[in-house]
mmCIF file of C-alpha atoms in Angstrom:
data_model
loop_
_atom_site.group_PDB
_atom_site.id
_atom_site.type_symbol
_atom_site.label_atom_id
_atom_site.label_comp_id
_atom_site.label_asym_id
_atom_site.label_seq_id
_atom_site.Cartn_x
_atom_site.Cartn_y
_atom_site.Cartn_z
ATOM 1 C CA MET A 1 -6.116 6.962 -16.361
ATOM 2 C CA ARG A 2 -4.423 10.447 -16.287
ATOM 3 C CA ALA A 3 -6.445 11.682 -13.506
ATOM 4 C CA MET A 4 -6.063 8.712 -10.964
ATOM 5 C CA LEU A 5 -2.045 9.065 -11.119
ATOM 6 C CA ALA A 6 -1.968 12.594 -11.140
ATOM 7 C CA SER A 7 -4.776 12.277 -7.467
ATOM 8 C CA ALA A 8 -2.751 9.353 -6.642
ATOM 9 C CA SER A 9 0.417 11.279 -6.930
ATOM 10 C CA PHE A 10 -0.662 13.933 -3.723
ATOM 11 C CA ALA A 11 -0.726 11.443 -1.882
ATOM 12 C CA PRO A 12 1.991 12.747 1.766
ATOM 13 C CA SER A 13 5.150 10.609 1.496
ATOM 14 C CA VAL A 14 8.424 10.727 3.930
ATOM 15 C CA GLY A 15 10.177 14.627 4.193
ATOM 16 C CA ASN A 16 7.515 14.560 0.268
ATOM 17 C CA ALA A 17 10.687 12.015 -1.881
ATOM 18 C CA GLN A 18 7.895 10.778 -3.646
ATOM 19 C CA PRO A 19 9.251 7.867 -4.143
ATOM 20 C CA TRP A 20 6.303 5.795 -6.593
ATOM 21 C CA ARG A 21 7.206 5.143 -9.515
ATOM 22 C CA PHE A 22 3.702 3.717 -12.076
ATOM 23 C CA VAL A 23 4.624 1.571 -14.349
ATOM 24 C CA ARG A 24 1.677 0.408 -16.638
ATOM 25 C CA LEU A 25 1.619 -2.575 -18.538
ATOM 26 C CA ARG A 26 -0.236 -2.546 -21.331
ATOM 27 C CA SER A 27 2.496 -6.120 -22.853
ATOM 28 C CA PRO A 28 0.403 -8.762 -24.053
ATOM 29 C CA GLY A 29 3.449 -10.873 -23.222
ATOM 30 C CA ILE A 30 4.016 -9.258 -20.481
ATOM 31 C CA ARG A 31 0.721 -9.619 -18.602
ATOM 32 C CA ASP A 32 0.726 -13.456 -20.272
ATOM 33 C CA ALA A 33 3.683 -14.044 -18.613
ATOM 34 C CA LEU A 34 2.213 -12.031 -15.190
ATOM 35 C CA ALA A 35 -1.381 -14.404 -15.328
ATOM 36 C CA ALA A 36 0.712 -17.679 -15.403
ATOM 37 C CA HIS A 37 3.352 -16.948 -12.431
ATOM 38 C CA VAL A 38 0.071 -15.632 -10.427
ATOM 39 C CA GLU A 39 -1.514 -19.007 -10.755
ATOM 40 C CA GLU A 40 1.480 -20.726 -9.799
ATOM 41 C CA GLN A 41 2.699 -18.916 -6.996
ATOM 42 C CA ASN A 42 -0.830 -19.745 -6.661
ATOM 43 C CA ALA A 43 -0.980 -23.587 -6.455
ATOM 44 C CA HIS A 44 1.908 -23.658 -3.911
ATOM 45 C CA ALA A 45 -0.319 -21.178 -1.371
ATOM 46 C CA ALA A 46 -3.234 -24.163 -2.254
ATOM 47 C CA GLU A 47 -1.280 -26.489 -0.913
ATOM 48 C CA HIS A 48 -0.916 -24.639 2.368
ATOM 49 C CA TYR A 49 -5.082 -25.490 3.676
ATOM 50 C CA ALA A 50 -4.928 -29.561 2.677
ATOM 51 C CA GLY A 51 -6.696 -31.570 3.750
ATOM 52 C CA GLN A 52 -8.508 -28.337 5.650
ATOM 53 C CA GLU A 53 -11.630 -27.678 5.065
ATOM 54 C CA ARG A 54 -11.098 -24.283 3.308
ATOM 55 C CA TYR A 55 -8.632 -26.481 0.783
ATOM 56 C CA GLU A 56 -12.106 -25.968 -1.865
ATOM 57 C CA HIS A 57 -13.499 -22.603 -0.335
ATOM 58 C CA TYR A 58 -9.649 -21.107 -0.874
ATOM 59 C CA GLN A 59 -9.769 -22.527 -4.793
ATOM 60 C CA SER A 60 -13.563 -20.811 -5.431
ATOM 61 C CA LEU A 61 -12.097 -17.648 -4.473
ATOM 62 C CA LYS A 62 -10.866 -15.416 -7.234
ATOM 63 C CA LEU A 63 -7.788 -14.324 -6.822
ATOM 64 C CA HIS A 64 -6.449 -12.038 -9.228
ATOM 65 C CA GLY A 65 -8.030 -10.629 -13.014
ATOM 66 C CA LEU A 66 -4.869 -10.467 -14.334
ATOM 67 C CA ARG A 67 -6.089 -12.272 -17.623
ATOM 68 C CA ASP A 68 -8.995 -10.276 -17.910
ATOM 69 C CA ALA A 69 -8.683 -6.497 -16.379
ATOM 70 C CA PRO A 70 -8.207 -3.682 -19.068
ATOM 71 C CA GLU A 71 -5.083 -1.454 -16.940
ATOM 72 C CA LEU A 72 -2.762 -3.289 -15.601
ATOM 73 C CA MET A 73 0.769 -1.617 -13.131
ATOM 74 C CA ALA A 74 2.724 -2.447 -11.046
ATOM 75 C CA VAL A 75 3.827 0.200 -8.538
ATOM 76 C CA PHE A 76 7.134 0.103 -7.794
ATOM 77 C CA CYS A 77 9.319 2.069 -4.494
ATOM 78 C CA ASP A 78 12.607 4.202 -5.843
ATOM 79 C CA GLU A 79 15.270 3.116 -2.325
ATOM 80 C CA HIS A 80 17.025 5.798 -3.276
ATOM 81 C CA PRO A 81 15.078 8.536 -4.387
ATOM 82 C CA GLN A 82 16.894 11.675 -4.244
ATOM 83 C CA ALA A 83 14.439 13.585 -3.427
ATOM 84 C CA GLY A 84 13.482 14.518 0.054
ATOM 85 C CA TYR A 85 17.045 14.148 0.386
ATOM 86 C CA GLY A 86 16.902 11.519 3.580
ATOM 87 C CA LEU A 87 14.563 13.184 5.754
ATOM 88 C CA GLY A 88 12.953 10.741 8.353
ATOM 89 C CA ILE A 89 14.688 7.697 6.326
ATOM 90 C CA ALA A 90 16.922 7.234 8.494
ATOM 91 C CA THR A 91 16.188 4.947 11.230
ATOM 92 C CA MET A 92 12.642 3.952 9.559
ATOM 93 C CA PRO A 93 13.718 3.659 5.367
ATOM 94 C CA GLU A 94 10.987 1.079 4.882
ATOM 95 C CA MET A 95 9.074 4.793 5.095
ATOM 96 C CA LEU A 96 9.346 5.135 1.553
ATOM 97 C CA ARG A 97 7.396 2.026 1.252
ATOM 98 C CA TYR A 98 4.681 3.137 3.309
ATOM 99 C CA SER A 99 5.012 6.649 0.844
ATOM 100 C CA CYS A 100 3.870 4.274 -2.272
ATOM 101 C CA VAL A 101 0.934 2.864 0.490
ATOM 102 C CA LEU A 102 -0.664 5.950 0.193
ATOM 103 C CA ALA A 103 -0.102 5.947 -3.209
ATOM 104 C CA ILE A 104 -1.612 3.469 -3.860
ATOM 105 C CA HIS A 105 -5.036 4.368 -1.888
ATOM 106 C CA ASN A 106 -5.300 7.743 -2.910
ATOM 107 C CA LEU A 107 -4.918 6.027 -7.305
ATOM 108 C CA TRP A 108 -7.662 3.344 -4.872
ATOM 109 C CA LEU A 109 -9.707 5.828 -3.704
ATOM 110 C CA ALA A 110 -10.180 7.905 -7.357
ATOM 111 C CA ALA A 111 -10.798 4.610 -8.978
ATOM 112 C CA ARG A 112 -13.685 4.565 -7.032
ATOM 113 C CA LEU A 113 -14.933 8.097 -6.717
ATOM 114 C CA ARG A 114 -15.439 6.502 -11.077
ATOM 115 C CA GLY A 115 -16.828 2.905 -10.621
ATOM 116 C CA ILE A 116 -13.898 1.961 -11.214
ATOM 117 C CA GLY A 117 -12.213 -0.846 -9.131
ATOM 118 C CA LEU A 118 -9.097 -1.581 -8.416
ATOM 119 C CA GLY A 119 -7.072 -5.664 -7.167
ATOM 120 C CA TRP A 120 -4.220 -5.736 -5.266
ATOM 121 C CA VAL A 121 -2.620 -9.810 -5.756
ATOM 122 C CA SER A 122 0.105 -10.366 -4.189
ATOM 123 C CA ILE A 123 -0.059 -14.173 -4.735
ATOM 124 C CA LEU A 124 3.272 -13.717 -6.923
ATOM 125 C CA ASP A 125 7.659 -13.835 -5.493
ATOM 126 C CA PRO A 126 8.188 -10.195 -5.986
ATOM 127 C CA SER A 127 11.333 -10.503 -7.354
ATOM 128 C CA THR A 128 10.368 -12.882 -10.850
ATOM 129 C CA VAL A 129 8.398 -9.758 -10.881
ATOM 130 C CA LYS A 130 10.228 -7.070 -11.021
ATOM 131 C CA ALA A 131 12.911 -9.238 -13.048
ATOM 132 C CA MET A 132 10.014 -9.821 -15.995
ATOM 133 C CA LEU A 133 9.421 -5.822 -16.433
ATOM 134 C CA ASP A 134 13.102 -4.644 -16.422
ATOM 135 C CA VAL A 135 12.986 -1.828 -13.926
ATOM 136 C CA PRO A 136 15.921 0.604 -11.901
ATOM 137 C CA VAL A 137 18.214 -2.397 -9.578
ATOM 138 C CA HIS A 138 16.978 -0.523 -6.974
ATOM 139 C CA TRP A 139 13.246 -0.168 -7.544
ATOM 140 C CA SER A 140 11.729 -2.709 -5.288
ATOM 141 C CA LEU A 141 7.887 -4.473 -6.274
ATOM 142 C CA ILE A 142 5.185 -3.104 -3.926
ATOM 143 C CA ALA A 143 1.871 -3.717 -5.788
ATOM 144 C CA LEU A 144 0.723 -5.783 -8.836
ATOM 145 C CA LEU A 145 -2.790 -4.303 -9.037
ATOM 146 C CA CYS A 146 -5.636 -5.350 -11.901
ATOM 147 C CA ILE A 147 -7.781 -2.071 -12.522
ATOM 148 C CA GLY A 148 -11.537 -1.923 -14.278
ATOM 149 C CA TYR A 149 -15.388 -1.905 -14.607
ATOM 150 C CA PRO A 150 -16.291 -4.671 -11.256
ATOM 151 C CA VAL A 151 -18.796 -7.029 -12.003
ATOM 152 C CA GLU A 152 -21.049 -6.248 -9.900
ATOM 153 C CA GLU A 153 -21.023 -3.409 -7.253
ATOM 154 C CA CYS A 154 -21.036 -4.196 -3.215
ATOM 155 C CA ASP A 155 -20.299 -2.511 -0.152
ATOM 156 C CA THR A 156 -19.457 -5.578 2.171
ATOM 157 C CA PRO A 157 -16.034 -6.905 1.174
ATOM 158 C CA GLU A 158 -15.603 -9.942 -0.752
ATOM 159 C CA LEU A 159 -14.038 -12.906 1.777
ATOM 160 C CA GLU A 160 -16.413 -11.445 4.108
ATOM 161 C CA ARG A 161 -19.773 -12.520 1.707
ATOM 162 C CA CYS A 162 -17.777 -15.997 0.669
ATOM 163 C CA GLY A 163 -17.328 -16.010 4.325
ATOM 164 C CA TRP A 164 -13.315 -16.659 4.210
ATOM 165 C CA GLN A 165 -12.817 -13.745 6.942
ATOM 166 C CA PRO A 166 -15.252 -11.556 8.243
ATOM 167 C CA ARG A 167 -15.096 -7.684 9.742
ATOM 168 C CA GLU A 168 -14.463 -8.162 13.579
ATOM 169 C CA PRO A 169 -15.239 -5.260 15.470
ATOM 170 C CA TRP A 170 -12.556 -1.635 15.058
ATOM 171 C CA SER A 171 -12.185 -2.131 19.212
ATOM 172 C CA ASP A 172 -10.980 -4.881 19.307
ATOM 173 C CA ARG A 173 -7.908 -3.787 18.020
ATOM 174 C CA VAL A 174 -7.889 -0.280 19.583
ATOM 175 C CA PHE A 175 -5.777 -0.043 23.452
ATOM 176 C CA GLU A 176 -4.182 2.725 25.729
ATOM 177 C CA ARG A 177 -1.169 2.966 27.312
ATOM 178 C CA MET B 1 -11.849 9.977 17.804
ATOM 179 C CA ARG B 2 -13.247 6.577 18.098
ATOM 180 C CA ALA B 3 -15.098 7.350 14.658
ATOM 181 C CA MET B 4 -12.245 8.722 12.707
ATOM 182 C CA LEU B 5 -10.590 4.858 14.307
ATOM 183 C CA ALA B 6 -13.890 2.922 13.244
ATOM 184 C CA SER B 7 -13.485 5.287 9.277
ATOM 185 C CA ALA B 8 -9.455 2.328 9.819
ATOM 186 C CA SER B 9 -10.813 -0.291 10.354
ATOM 187 C CA PHE B 10 -12.735 0.408 6.814
ATOM 188 C CA ALA B 11 -9.584 0.188 4.790
ATOM 189 C CA PRO B 12 -9.030 -2.729 3.094
ATOM 190 C CA SER B 13 -6.730 -6.346 3.376
ATOM 191 C CA VAL B 14 -4.214 -8.080 2.979
ATOM 192 C CA GLY B 15 -6.813 -11.760 2.956
ATOM 193 C CA ASN B 16 -9.123 -9.405 5.060
ATOM 194 C CA ALA B 17 -6.662 -9.858 8.431
ATOM 195 C CA GLN B 18 -7.640 -6.099 9.556
ATOM 196 C CA PRO B 19 -3.575 -6.237 11.074
ATOM 197 C CA TRP B 20 -3.406 -2.976 12.270
ATOM 198 C CA ARG B 21 -3.320 -3.167 16.255
ATOM 199 C CA PHE B 22 -4.099 0.593 16.965
ATOM 200 C CA VAL B 23 -2.690 2.250 20.689
ATOM 201 C CA ARG B 24 -3.618 5.006 22.197
ATOM 202 C CA LEU B 25 -0.593 6.953 24.209
ATOM 203 C CA ARG B 26 -2.231 8.519 27.612
ATOM 204 C CA SER B 27 0.128 8.757 29.316
ATOM 205 C CA PRO B 28 2.588 11.254 30.091
ATOM 206 C CA GLY B 29 5.115 10.010 31.011
ATOM 207 C CA ILE B 30 4.880 8.086 28.132
ATOM 208 C CA ARG B 31 4.606 11.008 25.407
ATOM 209 C CA ASP B 32 7.979 12.508 27.560
ATOM 210 C CA ALA B 33 10.029 9.007 26.787
ATOM 211 C CA LEU B 34 9.158 9.241 23.342
ATOM 212 C CA ALA B 35 9.321 13.115 22.716
ATOM 213 C CA ALA B 36 12.981 12.649 24.640
ATOM 214 C CA HIS B 37 13.701 10.162 22.010
ATOM 215 C CA VAL B 38 12.801 12.026 19.091
ATOM 216 C CA GLU B 39 14.474 15.040 20.141
ATOM 217 C CA GLU B 40 17.807 11.689 20.040
ATOM 218 C CA GLN B 41 17.243 10.620 16.777
ATOM 219 C CA ASN B 42 16.712 13.312 15.130
ATOM 220 C CA ALA B 43 20.034 15.240 16.601
ATOM 221 C CA HIS B 44 21.687 12.330 15.115
ATOM 222 C CA ALA B 45 19.554 12.748 11.866
ATOM 223 C CA ALA B 46 20.693 16.017 11.406
ATOM 224 C CA GLU B 47 24.511 15.468 11.766
ATOM 225 C CA HIS B 48 23.807 14.149 8.220
ATOM 226 C CA TYR B 49 23.150 17.214 6.484
ATOM 227 C CA ALA B 50 26.639 18.663 8.347
ATOM 228 C CA GLY B 51 28.560 20.740 6.666
ATOM 229 C CA GLN B 52 25.805 20.971 3.886
ATOM 230 C CA GLU B 53 23.647 24.837 3.474
ATOM 231 C CA ARG B 54 20.218 22.025 4.000
ATOM 232 C CA TYR B 55 21.972 21.759 8.271
ATOM 233 C CA GLU B 56 21.235 24.688 9.213
ATOM 234 C CA HIS B 57 17.516 24.840 7.615
ATOM 235 C CA TYR B 58 16.797 21.056 9.069
ATOM 236 C CA GLN B 59 17.673 22.308 12.009
ATOM 237 C CA SER B 60 14.209 24.383 11.553
ATOM 238 C CA LEU B 61 11.957 22.123 10.546
ATOM 239 C CA LYS B 62 8.905 20.968 13.143
ATOM 240 C CA LEU B 63 9.315 16.923 12.346
ATOM 241 C CA HIS B 64 7.094 16.012 15.243
ATOM 242 C CA GLY B 65 4.128 17.850 18.014
ATOM 243 C CA LEU B 66 4.554 15.572 20.277
ATOM 244 C CA ARG B 67 4.741 16.806 23.847
ATOM 245 C CA ASP B 68 1.657 19.613 22.035
ATOM 246 C CA ALA B 69 -0.858 17.084 20.247
ATOM 247 C CA PRO B 70 -3.710 16.452 22.524
ATOM 248 C CA GLU B 71 -3.646 13.152 21.202
ATOM 249 C CA LEU B 72 -0.596 10.522 20.064
ATOM 250 C CA MET B 73 -0.850 7.107 19.118
ATOM 251 C CA ALA B 74 1.184 4.586 17.112
ATOM 252 C CA VAL B 75 -0.101 2.080 15.034
ATOM 253 C CA PHE B 76 1.129 -1.611 14.944
ATOM 254 C CA CYS B 77 1.073 -4.578 13.140
ATOM 255 C CA ASP B 78 0.369 -7.939 14.243
ATOM 256 C CA GLU B 79 3.584 -10.302 12.032
ATOM 257 C CA HIS B 80 0.636 -13.560 12.384
ATOM 258 C CA PRO B 81 -2.968 -12.394 13.078
ATOM 259 C CA GLN B 82 -5.249 -15.704 13.403
ATOM 260 C CA ALA B 83 -7.912 -13.538 10.779
ATOM 261 C CA GLY B 84 -6.752 -13.513 7.497
ATOM 262 C CA TYR B 85 -5.420 -17.286 7.338
ATOM 263 C CA GLY B 86 -2.437 -16.593 5.557
ATOM 264 C CA LEU B 87 -4.655 -14.981 2.461
ATOM 265 C CA GLY B 88 -1.712 -13.484 0.356
ATOM 266 C CA ILE B 89 0.532 -13.527 2.417
ATOM 267 C CA ALA B 90 3.339 -16.891 2.044
ATOM 268 C CA THR B 91 5.523 -14.815 -0.770
ATOM 269 C CA MET B 92 4.452 -11.180 -0.030
ATOM 270 C CA PRO B 93 4.371 -10.963 4.044
ATOM 271 C CA GLU B 94 5.216 -7.715 4.345
ATOM 272 C CA MET B 95 1.207 -6.899 2.840
ATOM 273 C CA LEU B 96 0.360 -6.986 6.075
ATOM 274 C CA ARG B 97 2.367 -3.505 7.433
ATOM 275 C CA TYR B 98 0.588 -2.297 3.931
ATOM 276 C CA SER B 99 -2.401 -3.282 5.284
ATOM 277 C CA CYS B 100 -2.122 -1.812 8.498
ATOM 278 C CA VAL B 101 -1.108 1.452 6.209
ATOM 279 C CA LEU B 102 -4.050 1.846 3.566
ATOM 280 C CA ALA B 103 -5.295 1.556 8.235
ATOM 281 C CA ILE B 104 -3.155 4.520 8.767
ATOM 282 C CA HIS B 105 -4.129 6.915 5.288
ATOM 283 C CA ASN B 106 -8.260 6.199 6.454
ATOM 284 C CA LEU B 107 -7.249 8.217 9.807
ATOM 285 C CA TRP B 108 -5.852 10.404 8.276
ATOM 286 C CA LEU B 109 -8.761 11.468 5.769
ATOM 287 C CA ALA B 110 -10.583 11.123 8.611
ATOM 288 C CA ALA B 111 -9.167 13.563 10.599
ATOM 289 C CA ARG B 112 -9.172 16.136 7.822
ATOM 290 C CA LEU B 113 -12.472 15.091 6.751
ATOM 291 C CA ARG B 114 -12.906 16.936 10.651
ATOM 292 C CA GLY B 115 -10.188 19.966 10.728
ATOM 293 C CA ILE B 116 -7.888 18.067 12.936
ATOM 294 C CA GLY B 117 -4.385 17.868 11.589
ATOM 295 C CA LEU B 118 -1.895 14.177 12.139
ATOM 296 C CA GLY B 119 1.392 13.746 11.576
ATOM 297 C CA TRP B 120 3.339 10.294 10.552
ATOM 298 C CA VAL B 121 6.619 10.221 12.893
ATOM 299 C CA SER B 122 9.380 8.437 11.793
ATOM 300 C CA ILE B 123 12.691 9.483 13.653
ATOM 301 C CA LEU B 124 13.060 6.926 16.136
ATOM 302 C CA ASP B 125 14.172 4.170 16.389
ATOM 303 C CA PRO B 126 11.134 0.952 16.239
ATOM 304 C CA SER B 127 12.957 -1.405 18.582
ATOM 305 C CA THR B 128 12.430 1.537 20.834
ATOM 306 C CA VAL B 129 9.166 2.599 20.969
ATOM 307 C CA LYS B 130 7.521 -0.784 21.049
ATOM 308 C CA ALA B 131 9.980 -1.431 24.316
ATOM 309 C CA MET B 132 8.065 1.166 25.569
ATOM 310 C CA LEU B 133 4.974 -0.224 25.061
ATOM 311 C CA ASP B 134 5.270 -3.345 26.031
ATOM 312 C CA VAL B 135 3.650 -4.790 23.470
ATOM 313 C CA PRO B 136 3.901 -8.538 22.194
ATOM 314 C CA VAL B 137 6.819 -9.864 20.497
ATOM 315 C CA HIS B 138 4.809 -10.141 16.987
ATOM 316 C CA TRP B 139 3.332 -6.955 16.526
ATOM 317 C CA SER B 140 5.529 -4.440 14.816
ATOM 318 C CA LEU B 141 5.277 -0.723 14.879
ATOM 319 C CA ILE B 142 3.753 1.119 11.706
ATOM 320 C CA ALA B 143 3.891 4.389 12.942
ATOM 321 C CA LEU B 144 3.404 6.954 15.888
ATOM 322 C CA LEU B 145 1.063 9.751 15.324
ATOM 323 C CA CYS B 146 -0.222 13.106 16.231
ATOM 324 C CA ILE B 147 -3.419 14.228 15.569
ATOM 325 C CA GLY B 148 -5.021 17.120 17.042
ATOM 326 C CA TYR B 149 -6.503 20.446 15.757
ATOM 327 C CA PRO B 150 -3.435 22.763 13.044
ATOM 328 C CA VAL B 151 -2.403 25.252 14.142
ATOM 329 C CA GLU B 152 -2.928 27.132 10.298
ATOM 330 C CA GLU B 153 -4.623 25.355 7.267
ATOM 331 C CA CYS B 154 -2.589 25.397 4.420
ATOM 332 C CA ASP B 155 -2.739 22.769 0.658
ATOM 333 C CA THR B 156 0.917 22.788 0.235
ATOM 334 C CA PRO B 157 2.722 20.132 1.985
ATOM 335 C CA GLU B 158 5.488 22.259 4.976
ATOM 336 C CA LEU B 159 8.414 20.770 2.905
ATOM 337 C CA GLU B 160 6.792 21.929 -0.771
ATOM 338 C CA ARG B 161 6.052 25.906 0.621
ATOM 339 C CA CYS B 162 10.031 25.975 3.179
ATOM 340 C CA GLY B 163 11.854 24.797 0.333
ATOM 341 C CA TRP B 164 12.810 21.629 1.266
ATOM 342 C CA GLN B 165 11.399 19.456 -0.937
ATOM 343 C CA PRO B 166 8.764 20.516 -4.389
ATOM 344 C CA ARG B 167 6.406 18.332 -5.495
ATOM 345 C CA GLU B 168 7.753 17.035 -9.219
ATOM 346 C CA PRO B 169 4.969 16.331 -11.656
ATOM 347 C CA TRP B 170 3.870 13.616 -11.390
ATOM 348 C CA SER B 171 4.057 12.154 -14.800
ATOM 349 C CA ASP B 172 7.914 12.052 -14.408
ATOM 350 C CA ARG B 173 6.782 8.526 -11.679
ATOM 351 C CA VAL B 174 4.991 7.188 -14.170
ATOM 352 C CA PHE B 175 6.280 4.533 -17.063
ATOM 353 C CA GLU B 176 4.893 1.608 -19.368
ATOM 354 C CA ARG B 177 6.108 -2.042 -20.578
#
């Protein structure tokens, strides 16, 4: 975890502000509360597919590993970092959040190099999760991560394998002006 | 560029929605208009440092390569993709934008592997740039990228080398709950 976090911190960031804040979640009480919250939010999300063929399919998907993953981590963005002195964020403050995503991607790649998997859970209410974790008011939640050794290895994304959404040709997403 | 775009498209995305839209900018008129816009925005941003020691420092920084880079690219997020069928975005629609950032990071790494550099320009007004490029209304601008062979190679970020902002210890950004 230390080596992975060190790799994450080599991500580029706007103004070199390094606005990522990694919170390792080690309390069993927090784990239980997060799992219960995500399961509740997931039940709401499932209703979106009610009456569709996809309803059963959605219900069968594994969308978090909060009860099983050996390591849980929340990643926050400091929306008002001193570092960077405001460079590059006057008109696009979201660059701070995007910098945190770059750090998460570094962490993800550093994990995969070690045979470790990472799942990014987004079926949650960010303000509820933030309140659970008692962090500074100017931090915003970017990600809740489940980290551990995967049950199986596969180069094809799970949502592609199970028929939810295939990968589409990259050239369909490239345009010119 | 084709190989780099193909690598970008292997990024993970929420619901496998692949919401990234890459727009290669090949018109000299667009290049000139973007450079003029960023230079104007940069003059505004510089005012933030007026009266500070950092003012001269800011003015000396190279903050875009829009007039020189052989390849310019805008990256947009489709905020309402059909792909993915809404999975994972009911409570965190920003996951679509974060997925685009993951693709940009893949593109960046694929560029570096080839000795190519990438600069992410954020000193701009996203709605102005979007209007210049005549893209669908439900696309939002994530990044304007300058791509080309760097003048020099260095493992230390430029803002660190020039004394704007040093890298800080990664452990200062790790917490526990």
